[in-house]
Tab-separated table of C-alpha atoms in Angstrom:
chain	number	residue	atom	x	y	z
A	1233	UNK	CA	96.598	125.810	97.506
A	1234	UNK	CA	95.596	123.419	95.601
A	1235	UNK	CA	95.052	120.069	96.031
A	1236	UNK	CA	96.366	117.385	92.942
A	1237	UNK	CA	94.724	114.967	91.270
A	1238	UNK	CA	96.584	113.099	89.425
A	1239	UNK	CA	100.012	110.615	89.373
A	1240	UNK	CA	101.899	108.983	86.924
A	1241	UNK	CA	100.634	105.247	87.914
A	1242	UNK	CA	97.639	106.190	89.310
A	1243	UNK	CA	93.671	106.468	87.631
A	1244	UNK	CA	92.910	110.037	86.697
A	1245	UNK	CA	89.813	109.422	86.094
A	1246	UNK	CA	87.290	107.030	86.897
A	1247	UNK	CA	83.393	105.933	85.458
A	1248	UNK	CA	80.403	106.692	87.143
A	1249	UNK	CA	78.316	104.507	89.039
A	1250	UNK	CA	76.659	103.769	85.881
A	1251	UNK	CA	79.828	102.957	84.024
A	1252	UNK	CA	80.008	105.611	81.709
A	1253	UNK	CA	82.999	107.514	81.486
A	1254	UNK	CA	84.025	109.872	83.480
A	1255	UNK	CA	84.707	113.661	82.943
A	1256	UNK	CA	88.355	114.124	82.611
A	1257	UNK	CA	89.744	116.509	85.090
A	1258	UNK	CA	91.159	120.038	84.912
A	1259	UNK	CA	94.340	119.615	83.850
A	1260	UNK	CA	97.050	119.450	87.274
A	1261	UNK	CA	96.991	123.118	88.918
A	1262	UNK	CA	93.301	123.070	89.244
A	1263	UNK	CA	92.537	122.849	92.899
A	1264	UNK	CA	89.813	119.726	92.277
A	1265	UNK	CA	88.724	120.269	96.251
A	1266	UNK	CA	87.080	123.428	94.383
A	1267	UNK	CA	86.332	122.854	89.902
A	1268	UNK	CA	86.010	119.009	89.676
A	1269	UNK	CA	87.194	115.950	91.605
A	1270	UNK	CA	86.946	112.768	90.378
A	1271	UNK	CA	83.294	111.195	90.405
A	1272	UNK	CA	83.730	107.682	91.441
A	1273	UNK	CA	81.728	104.567	93.072
A	1274	UNK	CA	81.123	105.840	96.455
A	1275	UNK	CA	80.319	109.866	95.119
A	1276	UNK	CA	83.602	112.194	94.537
A	1277	UNK	CA	87.327	111.551	95.139
A	1278	UNK	CA	90.352	113.933	95.792
A	1279	UNK	CA	93.916	113.414	95.807
A	1280	UNK	CA	96.797	115.137	97.015
A	1281	UNK	CA	100.202	115.416	97.649
A	1282	UNK	CA	101.001	117.900	100.415
A	1283	UNK	CA	104.408	119.446	100.907
A	1284	UNK	CA	107.693	117.642	101.245
A	1285	UNK	CA	105.301	114.036	101.229
A	1286	UNK	CA	105.556	115.154	104.977
A	1287	UNK	CA	102.319	116.193	107.779
A	1288	UNK	CA	102.309	117.640	111.864
A	1289	UNK	CA	100.321	115.083	113.482
A	1290	UNK	CA	97.774	117.529	114.126
A	1291	UNK	CA	97.334	117.707	110.504
A	1292	UNK	CA	96.791	114.624	109.519
A	1293	UNK	CA	94.413	114.565	112.355
A	1294	UNK	CA	92.492	117.505	111.729
A	1295	UNK	CA	93.245	115.827	107.465
A	1296	UNK	CA	90.996	112.731	108.951
A	1297	UNK	CA	88.278	114.700	110.686
A	1298	UNK	CA	87.479	116.490	107.411
A	1299	UNK	CA	87.241	113.454	105.562
A	1300	UNK	CA	84.572	111.829	107.891
A	1301	UNK	CA	82.897	115.464	108.079
A	1302	UNK	CA	82.491	116.195	104.208
A	1303	UNK	CA	83.180	112.304	102.733
A	1304	UNK	CA	82.733	108.899	103.728
A	1305	UNK	CA	85.641	108.749	106.210
A	1306	UNK	CA	87.506	106.798	104.211
A	1307	UNK	CA	90.888	107.524	103.524
A	1308	UNK	CA	93.824	105.479	101.061
A	1309	UNK	CA	97.467	106.156	100.162
A	1310	UNK	CA	98.223	105.127	96.441
A	1311	UNK	CA	100.313	103.589	95.513
A	1312	UNK	CA	102.747	106.266	95.137
A	1313	UNK	CA	102.107	107.696	97.577
A	1314	UNK	CA	99.370	109.888	97.449
A	1315	UNK	CA	95.958	110.564	99.916
A	1316	UNK	CA	93.196	109.957	98.153
A	1317	UNK	CA	89.730	111.206	100.570
A	1318	UNK	CA	86.447	109.272	98.883
A	1319	UNK	CA	82.684	109.539	99.765
A	1320	UNK	CA	82.176	113.910	98.997
A	1321	UNK	CA	79.412	115.245	97.446
A	1322	UNK	CA	79.715	118.433	95.812
A	1323	UNK	CA	78.504	120.599	98.446
A	1324	UNK	CA	81.096	119.816	100.608
A	1325	UNK	CA	84.345	119.735	98.350
A	1326	UNK	CA	84.988	123.451	98.900
A	1327	UNK	CA	84.525	122.730	102.886
A	1328	UNK	CA	87.018	119.872	102.332
A	1329	UNK	CA	89.775	122.613	100.792
A	1330	UNK	CA	88.567	125.373	103.623
A	1331	UNK	CA	89.987	122.571	105.689
A	1332	UNK	CA	92.747	121.821	104.014
A	1333	UNK	CA	94.392	125.912	104.094
A	1334	UNK	CA	92.857	126.270	107.523
A	1335	UNK	CA	95.145	123.258	108.698
A	1336	UNK	CA	98.440	125.024	107.061
A	1337	UNK	CA	98.966	121.643	104.584
A	1338	UNK	CA	100.460	123.033	101.323
A	1339	UNK	CA	100.298	121.529	98.133
A	1340	UNK	CA	102.365	122.719	95.718
A	1341	UNK	CA	101.020	123.841	92.110
A	1342	UNK	CA	101.616	121.939	88.972
A	1343	UNK	CA	102.739	118.247	88.620
A	1344	UNK	CA	103.345	116.062	91.294
A	1345	UNK	CA	106.557	115.844	92.259
A	1346	UNK	CA	107.989	112.796	93.921
A	1347	UNK	CA	110.344	112.853	96.227
A	1348	UNK	CA	112.272	110.538	98.519
A	1349	UNK	CA	109.844	110.720	101.395
A	1350	UNK	CA	112.946	110.169	104.451
A	1351	UNK	CA	114.317	113.445	102.591
A	1352	UNK	CA	116.161	115.497	105.527
A	1353	UNK	CA	116.144	112.910	108.083
A	1354	UNK	CA	118.065	110.114	106.128
A	1355	UNK	CA	121.903	110.398	106.841
A	1356	UNK	CA	123.114	108.478	103.799
A	1357	UNK	CA	120.614	110.436	101.407
A	1358	UNK	CA	123.667	112.178	98.348
A	1359	UNK	CA	121.645	115.314	98.196
A	1360	UNK	CA	118.613	116.771	98.748
A	1361	UNK	CA	115.864	116.102	96.979
A	1362	UNK	CA	113.591	118.737	98.424
A	1363	UNK	CA	115.453	121.581	97.969
A	1364	UNK	CA	115.996	120.723	94.173
A	1365	UNK	CA	112.048	120.157	93.773
A	1366	UNK	CA	112.238	123.835	95.052
A	1367	UNK	CA	114.378	125.182	92.906
A	1368	UNK	CA	113.294	123.156	89.800
A	1369	UNK	CA	109.725	124.835	90.268
A	1370	UNK	CA	111.194	127.763	90.860
A	1371	UNK	CA	113.154	127.906	87.635
A	1372	UNK	CA	111.248	126.217	85.453
A	1373	UNK	CA	107.930	127.408	86.677
A	1374	UNK	CA	106.222	128.693	83.668
A	1375	UNK	CA	107.056	125.229	81.835
A	1376	UNK	CA	105.406	123.643	84.382
A	1377	UNK	CA	102.042	125.196	84.340
A	1378	UNK	CA	101.936	124.979	81.006
A	1379	UNK	CA	98.990	123.633	80.026
A	1380	UNK	CA	99.957	121.935	76.873
A	1381	UNK	CA	101.912	119.118	79.708
A	1382	UNK	CA	100.030	116.059	79.498
A	1383	UNK	CA	97.559	115.807	83.099
A	1384	UNK	CA	100.033	112.936	83.981
A	1385	UNK	CA	103.101	114.228	83.645
A	1386	UNK	CA	104.713	112.464	86.333
A	1387	UNK	CA	108.695	113.423	87.530
A	1388	UNK	CA	110.757	112.456	90.560
A	1389	UNK	CA	113.581	113.259	92.208
A	1390	UNK	CA	115.331	110.526	94.418
A	1391	UNK	CA	117.894	111.635	96.542
A	1392	UNK	CA	119.403	108.653	97.122
A	1393	UNK	CA	120.070	107.224	101.107
A	1394	UNK	CA	117.905	104.277	103.202
A	1395	UNK	CA	114.759	104.624	100.909
A	1396	UNK	CA	114.978	105.179	97.293
A	1397	UNK	CA	112.579	105.557	94.415
A	1398	UNK	CA	114.169	103.271	91.914
A	1399	UNK	CA	111.080	100.558	91.448
A	1400	UNK	CA	108.915	104.037	90.629
A	1401	UNK	CA	108.680	104.792	86.685
A	1402	UNK	CA	108.265	107.900	85.847
A	1403	UNK	CA	108.236	110.485	82.885
A	1404	UNK	CA	110.842	112.288	84.176
A	1405	UNK	CA	113.895	111.487	86.942
A	1406	UNK	CA	116.313	113.655	88.779
A	1407	UNK	CA	118.733	111.176	90.523
A	1408	UNK	CA	121.807	112.105	93.123
A	1409	UNK	CA	124.896	110.796	92.487
A	1410	UNK	CA	127.401	109.590	94.518
A	1411	UNK	CA	129.535	112.418	92.949
A	1412	UNK	CA	126.816	115.287	93.865
A	1413	UNK	CA	126.188	115.336	90.143
A	1414	UNK	CA	122.259	114.763	89.299
A	1415	UNK	CA	121.603	112.517	86.750
A	1416	UNK	CA	118.558	112.662	84.146
A	1417	UNK	CA	116.492	110.609	82.553
A	1418	UNK	CA	113.150	109.993	80.956
A	1419	UNK	CA	110.081	106.908	80.340
A	1420	UNK	CA	111.166	103.956	83.229
A	1421	UNK	CA	112.180	103.204	86.449
A	1422	UNK	CA	115.981	102.797	87.920
A	1423	UNK	CA	116.833	99.915	85.365
A	1424	UNK	CA	114.851	100.907	82.347
A	1425	UNK	CA	115.090	105.267	82.120
A	1426	UNK	CA	117.205	106.314	79.312
A	1427	UNK	CA	119.647	108.840	80.272
A	1428	UNK	CA	119.790	112.202	78.882
A	1429	UNK	CA	122.274	114.050	81.197
A	1430	UNK	CA	124.053	114.721	84.048
A	1431	UNK	CA	125.530	117.014	86.027
A	1432	UNK	CA	125.346	119.545	88.632
A	1433	UNK	CA	122.074	121.060	89.754
A	1434	UNK	CA	121.732	123.574	86.878
A	1435	UNK	CA	122.728	121.049	84.549
A	1436	UNK	CA	120.098	118.542	85.751
A	1437	UNK	CA	117.454	121.203	85.861
A	1438	UNK	CA	118.711	123.086	81.730
A	1439	UNK	CA	117.944	119.533	81.276
A	1440	UNK	CA	114.295	118.835	82.519
A	1441	UNK	CA	113.489	122.712	81.077
A	1442	UNK	CA	114.942	120.879	77.310
A	1443	UNK	CA	112.592	118.797	78.129
A	1444	UNK	CA	109.504	119.956	78.985
A	1445	UNK	CA	110.017	122.128	76.323
A	1446	UNK	CA	109.936	119.248	73.805
A	1447	UNK	CA	106.667	117.608	75.262
A	1448	UNK	CA	105.325	121.293	75.168
A	1449	UNK	CA	105.949	121.510	71.923
A	1450	UNK	CA	104.703	117.909	70.428
A	1451	UNK	CA	101.223	119.064	71.825
A	1452	UNK	CA	99.443	118.122	75.134
A	1453	UNK	CA	99.163	114.745	76.279
A	1454	UNK	CA	102.583	113.727	74.989
A	1455	UNK	CA	104.988	112.158	77.659
A	1456	UNK	CA	109.072	111.429	77.140
A	1457	UNK	CA	107.527	108.171	75.661
A	1458	UNK	CA	106.916	110.146	72.519
A	1459	UNK	CA	109.890	111.506	71.726
A	1460	UNK	CA	111.089	110.516	68.816
A	1461	UNK	CA	114.271	109.326	69.722
A	1462	UNK	CA	116.165	111.410	66.461
A	1463	UNK	CA	114.699	114.513	68.261
A	1464	UNK	CA	116.248	113.350	71.744
A	1465	UNK	CA	119.701	112.764	70.615
A	1466	UNK	CA	119.664	116.223	68.749
A	1467	UNK	CA	119.011	118.345	71.644
A	1468	UNK	CA	121.286	115.731	74.383
A	1469	UNK	CA	124.029	115.372	71.955
A	1470	UNK	CA	125.963	113.311	75.156
A	1471	UNK	CA	123.734	111.117	75.851
A	1472	UNK	CA	125.268	108.086	74.322
A	1473	UNK	CA	128.135	108.488	77.109
A	1474	UNK	CA	127.086	108.511	80.049
A	1475	UNK	CA	128.055	105.710	82.377
A	1476	UNK	CA	125.512	105.274	84.683
A	1477	UNK	CA	125.022	102.212	86.801
A	1478	UNK	CA	121.252	101.481	87.197
A	1479	UNK	CA	119.431	100.925	90.073
A	1480	UNK	CA	118.175	97.199	90.992
A	1481	UNK	CA	116.738	97.346	94.704
A	1482	UNK	CA	114.148	99.891	96.570
A	1483	UNK	CA	116.572	100.040	99.577
A	1484	UNK	CA	115.077	99.273	103.285
A	1485	UNK	CA	110.972	98.040	103.529
A	1486	UNK	CA	108.606	100.494	103.923
A	1487	UNK	CA	107.014	98.680	106.676
A	1488	UNK	CA	108.581	97.764	110.346
A	1489	UNK	CA	111.849	99.609	112.283
A	1490	UNK	CA	114.247	101.013	110.476
A	1491	UNK	CA	117.353	102.493	111.884
A	1492	UNK	CA	119.019	104.901	110.039
A	1493	UNK	CA	122.410	105.487	110.005
A	1494	UNK	CA	122.744	108.394	112.691
A	1495	UNK	CA	121.099	105.688	115.285
A	1496	UNK	CA	117.400	107.389	115.062
A	1497	UNK	CA	114.747	105.381	114.268
A	1498	UNK	CA	111.769	105.466	111.663
A	1499	UNK	CA	108.913	103.108	112.433
A	1500	UNK	CA	106.667	102.062	108.710
A	1501	UNK	CA	103.585	101.750	109.096
A	1502	UNK	CA	100.901	100.149	105.603
A	1503	UNK	CA	97.316	100.449	106.469
A	1504	UNK	CA	95.829	97.245	105.425
A	1505	UNK	CA	95.422	96.937	100.933
A	1506	UNK	CA	95.882	101.316	101.322
A	1507	UNK	CA	92.547	101.825	102.914
A	1508	UNK	CA	92.321	102.962	106.292
A	1509	UNK	CA	88.898	105.031	107.900
A	1510	UNK	CA	88.760	107.652	110.236
A	1511	UNK	CA	88.429	106.029	113.761
A	1512	UNK	CA	91.105	103.918	113.432
A	1513	UNK	CA	93.732	106.205	111.773
A	1514	UNK	CA	92.361	108.899	114.915
A	1515	UNK	CA	93.610	106.238	117.550
A	1516	UNK	CA	96.545	105.140	115.417
A	1517	UNK	CA	97.980	108.868	115.268
A	1518	UNK	CA	96.928	109.736	119.246
A	1519	UNK	CA	98.828	106.608	120.809
A	1520	UNK	CA	101.632	108.696	117.869
A	1521	UNK	CA	101.105	111.091	119.316
A	1522	UNK	CA	101.251	109.762	123.240
A	1523	UNK	CA	104.686	107.811	121.904
A	1524	UNK	CA	106.398	111.584	120.840
A	1525	UNK	CA	105.699	110.701	117.144
A	1526	UNK	CA	107.331	114.339	115.361
A	1527	UNK	CA	105.937	114.118	111.907
A	1528	UNK	CA	104.731	111.638	109.537
A	1529	UNK	CA	106.217	111.125	106.005
A	1530	UNK	CA	103.830	109.798	103.506
A	1531	UNK	CA	105.391	106.463	101.343
A	1532	UNK	CA	105.574	104.633	97.974
A	1533	UNK	CA	103.858	101.668	98.708
A	1534	UNK	CA	100.864	102.528	100.256
A	1535	UNK	CA	102.478	103.439	103.712
A	1536	UNK	CA	104.209	106.170	106.130
A	1537	UNK	CA	106.899	106.404	108.051
A	1538	UNK	CA	106.472	107.929	112.077
A	1539	UNK	CA	109.415	109.509	112.736
A	1540	UNK	CA	110.942	111.190	116.016
A	1541	UNK	CA	108.770	107.919	117.350
A	1542	UNK	CA	111.739	106.289	120.646
A	1543	UNK	CA	112.946	102.818	119.636
A	1544	UNK	CA	111.593	101.446	123.226
A	1545	UNK	CA	107.416	102.549	122.414
A	1546	UNK	CA	107.578	100.628	119.230
A	1547	UNK	CA	107.011	97.307	120.364
A	1548	UNK	CA	103.325	98.333	121.597
A	1549	UNK	CA	102.868	100.786	118.236
A	1550	UNK	CA	103.374	98.245	116.531
A	1551	UNK	CA	100.873	95.551	118.514
A	1552	UNK	CA	98.309	98.351	118.584
A	1553	UNK	CA	98.337	99.287	115.039
A	1554	UNK	CA	98.101	95.804	114.242
A	1555	UNK	CA	94.704	96.264	116.316
A	1556	UNK	CA	93.428	99.143	115.024
A	1557	UNK	CA	94.812	97.533	110.775
A	1558	UNK	CA	97.452	98.904	110.061
A	1559	UNK	CA	100.759	96.880	109.713
A	1560	UNK	CA	103.814	97.847	110.903
A	1561	UNK	CA	105.501	94.658	110.509
A	1562	UNK	CA	108.266	93.971	106.763
A	1563	UNK	CA	107.218	90.740	104.391
A	1564	UNK	CA	103.180	90.211	104.997
A	1565	UNK	CA	101.600	89.210	102.407
A	1566	UNK	CA	99.174	92.102	101.960
A	1567	UNK	CA	101.713	93.535	100.939
A	1568	UNK	CA	101.340	91.810	97.339
A	1569	UNK	CA	97.766	92.699	97.513
A	1570	UNK	CA	96.471	96.169	95.511
A	1571	UNK	CA	92.557	95.867	96.426
A	1572	UNK	CA	90.305	98.922	95.228
A	1573	UNK	CA	87.789	100.623	97.571
A	1574	UNK	CA	84.990	97.270	96.981
A	1575	UNK	CA	81.637	97.121	97.553
A	1576	UNK	CA	80.445	98.833	100.866
A	1577	UNK	CA	82.632	101.696	100.519
A	1578	UNK	CA	81.855	102.063	96.559
A	1579	UNK	CA	78.658	101.751	94.785
A	1580	UNK	CA	80.631	100.541	90.802
A	1581	UNK	CA	82.232	97.994	93.131
A	1582	UNK	CA	80.448	93.846	92.797
A	1583	UNK	CA	82.226	92.006	95.192
A	1584	UNK	CA	83.805	93.121	98.899
A	1585	UNK	CA	87.402	92.883	98.068
A	1586	UNK	CA	88.752	93.079	101.336
A	1587	UNK	CA	86.682	90.523	102.589
A	1588	UNK	CA	88.274	88.110	99.398
A	1589	UNK	CA	91.728	89.198	100.190
A	1590	UNK	CA	91.719	88.094	103.502
A	1591	UNK	CA	90.492	84.984	102.230
A	1592	UNK	CA	93.105	84.218	99.707
A	1593	UNK	CA	95.562	84.932	102.369
A	1594	UNK	CA	94.502	82.273	104.059
A	1595	UNK	CA	93.372	79.783	101.790
A	1596	UNK	CA	96.481	79.951	98.608
A	1597	UNK	CA	99.633	81.420	101.010
A	1598	UNK	CA	101.238	79.869	97.436
A	1599	UNK	CA	100.106	82.991	95.336
A	1600	UNK	CA	102.275	85.436	98.164
A	1601	UNK	CA	106.389	84.736	97.316
A	1602	UNK	CA	106.519	88.026	96.418
A	1603	UNK	CA	107.284	87.492	92.442
A	1604	UNK	CA	103.432	89.101	91.683
A	1605	UNK	CA	101.206	90.977	92.651
A	1606	UNK	CA	97.948	89.817	92.595
A	1607	UNK	CA	95.472	93.288	91.787
A	1608	UNK	CA	91.646	92.743	93.125
A	1609	UNK	CA	88.918	94.855	91.083
A	1610	UNK	CA	85.897	95.142	91.957
A	1611	UNK	CA	85.030	96.518	88.551
A	1612	UNK	CA	85.682	96.552	85.004
A	1613	UNK	CA	88.154	100.407	86.178
A	1614	UNK	CA	91.021	99.254	88.310
A	1615	UNK	CA	91.465	102.019	90.298
A	1616	UNK	CA	93.502	100.050	92.117
A	1617	UNK	CA	96.775	99.339	90.016
A	1618	UNK	CA	97.318	100.785	87.374
A	1619	UNK	CA	99.997	97.559	84.991
A	1620	UNK	CA	99.513	94.124	84.426
A	1621	UNK	CA	99.498	91.820	86.869
A	1622	UNK	CA	97.468	88.775	88.640
A	1623	UNK	CA	93.784	90.284	88.330
A	1624	UNK	CA	90.240	89.535	89.354
A	1625	UNK	CA	87.644	91.535	88.392
A	1626	UNK	CA	84.374	92.071	89.367
A	1627	UNK	CA	81.454	91.400	87.035
A	1628	UNK	CA	77.489	91.165	87.316
A	1629	UNK	CA	78.230	87.134	86.935
A	1630	UNK	CA	81.022	86.777	89.086
A	1631	UNK	CA	84.761	87.514	88.909
A	1632	UNK	CA	87.075	87.517	85.059
A	1633	UNK	CA	90.221	85.892	85.830
A	1634	UNK	CA	92.849	87.965	84.442
A	1635	UNK	CA	96.521	85.587	84.545
A	1636	UNK	CA	98.879	88.948	83.548
A	1637	UNK	CA	97.089	91.972	82.462
A	1638	UNK	CA	94.545	95.117	83.193
A	1639	UNK	CA	90.635	94.943	84.622
A	1640	UNK	CA	88.988	95.766	81.750
A	1641	UNK	CA	91.215	92.911	79.830
A	1642	UNK	CA	89.096	89.869	77.989
A	1643	UNK	CA	88.882	86.922	80.899
A	1644	UNK	CA	91.530	83.854	80.683
A	1645	UNK	CA	89.040	82.490	82.996
A	1646	UNK	CA	85.481	83.153	84.193
A	1647	UNK	CA	84.633	82.051	87.785
A	1648	UNK	CA	80.607	82.329	89.065
A	1649	UNK	CA	80.407	84.167	91.959
A	1650	UNK	CA	79.242	81.076	94.020
A	1651	UNK	CA	82.224	79.549	92.491
A	1652	UNK	CA	85.068	81.028	93.931
A	1653	UNK	CA	86.537	79.678	96.962
A	1654	UNK	CA	86.553	76.400	95.139
A	1655	UNK	CA	88.189	78.608	92.241
A	1656	UNK	CA	90.639	80.113	95.052
A	1657	UNK	CA	91.243	76.522	96.669
A	1658	UNK	CA	92.048	75.089	93.162
A	1659	UNK	CA	94.693	77.634	91.826
A	1660	UNK	CA	96.361	77.122	95.089
A	1661	UNK	CA	96.978	73.462	94.390
A	1662	UNK	CA	97.182	73.651	90.645
A	1663	UNK	CA	100.685	76.301	91.906
A	1664	UNK	CA	101.383	73.906	94.776
A	1665	UNK	CA	101.250	70.983	92.654
A	1666	UNK	CA	103.879	72.322	89.367
A	1667	UNK	CA	106.097	74.612	90.737
A	1668	UNK	CA	109.019	73.128	89.953
A	1669	UNK	CA	112.060	73.647	92.748
A	1670	UNK	CA	113.222	77.237	93.527
A	1671	UNK	CA	110.501	78.622	90.536
A	1672	UNK	CA	108.457	81.879	91.146
A	1673	UNK	CA	104.749	81.696	91.766
A	1674	UNK	CA	105.073	84.188	88.454
A	1675	UNK	CA	106.695	81.852	86.474
A	1676	UNK	CA	105.100	78.603	87.077
A	1677	UNK	CA	101.526	80.405	86.423
A	1678	UNK	CA	103.915	81.312	83.383
A	1679	UNK	CA	104.222	78.260	82.258
A	1680	UNK	CA	100.969	77.077	83.280
A	1681	UNK	CA	99.465	78.989	80.501
A	1682	UNK	CA	95.498	79.852	80.017
A	1683	UNK	CA	94.762	76.356	79.308
A	1684	UNK	CA	96.742	75.154	82.574
A	1685	UNK	CA	95.015	77.266	85.246
A	1686	UNK	CA	91.875	76.468	83.101
A	1687	UNK	CA	91.971	73.272	83.549
A	1688	UNK	CA	92.558	73.566	87.000
A	1689	UNK	CA	89.765	75.500	87.925
A	1690	UNK	CA	88.305	73.555	85.971
A	1691	UNK	CA	88.766	69.642	88.014
A	1692	UNK	CA	86.214	68.795	90.450
């Protein structure tokens, strides 16, 4: 058993409380609970991905109790559906690892392989990604364990069905097809990845092995984007002839009640901004058990599904969940905010990200039309979101506003701490006043550009 510490777009290292670069984690396959979890502003952090992204209610409850006993009682679900436990100390990480093992929570060795969260449950699923994962790990064991592979190498197996993974980017994608074949592609999401092979399971596994061999030969730290196109074509001469339709939809949303094709129901939850405190989580799990939930599946989008919940108990669960800080309704504005732990939970943060998020939702509804992600980063590390976004980065002087970038990027505008509410109001008004009919918020901000936004923020 080992506890994972990295994934494709989740951060694999963070600076210490003084802003110094943290030491690089041991390679995948090492157990960070026993070796070197990530140093963060609120202590040490462990990230893990249970086998099959599945937990029983007792396992999740045991994990929550361990997080409270050995950490600061804060758990997070990342954008890719991994669990994070915060606030650990060097003397408690081993105790956490022991609790994980005692609870029967299995975390596979080797790189994190992301699979469809409703695998084996959804009758619309084309093929079983969990079976493919097990076969791939068994067949390619030595390659997967190679120390020459990049620590952040990402593999994804999408079996199709109601909740797909087309929006997730990965180094290697293995996607089920309607004819019982699997499509292997590299470096991208369901729309942008480059297809290299298609065929039955044994063909797909062979192709994945070939890609891993190429990466190992290129040297440690290389990703599929680093493979020379000519070298790729030499190994996959038929790749240009592959016919496939890019995936442009992620299927059903995470939050809310969903009826599967066989009539069974699953209920999706999203903790507010992906973060939950142990008492709230424990209370939710107690209610889930009372109402008949049989299992939990972690899911991309900072949330999880409750499995086996009778449909007539859903309204009561949704009401109770909202009181505990969990969203069980689709389309809420908080879905479009990526917020780090923030001040009060992380010693590196300069402001309370979740408090500001709630103020933004109330004061600037124009920001939340779904066309962009708002990244609220307590400091320049940008732990909550690794892609360009509309970003507010905390600093000793106040806030750095980046219209489309990372938390550490040069700001387009600097906002004094005491003027943030004024700036929020002005930004929202600028969008409302300047947005053309049918124009999205993201398009409006792009058109306004740095000059237009700065002018709006400076108006009295």
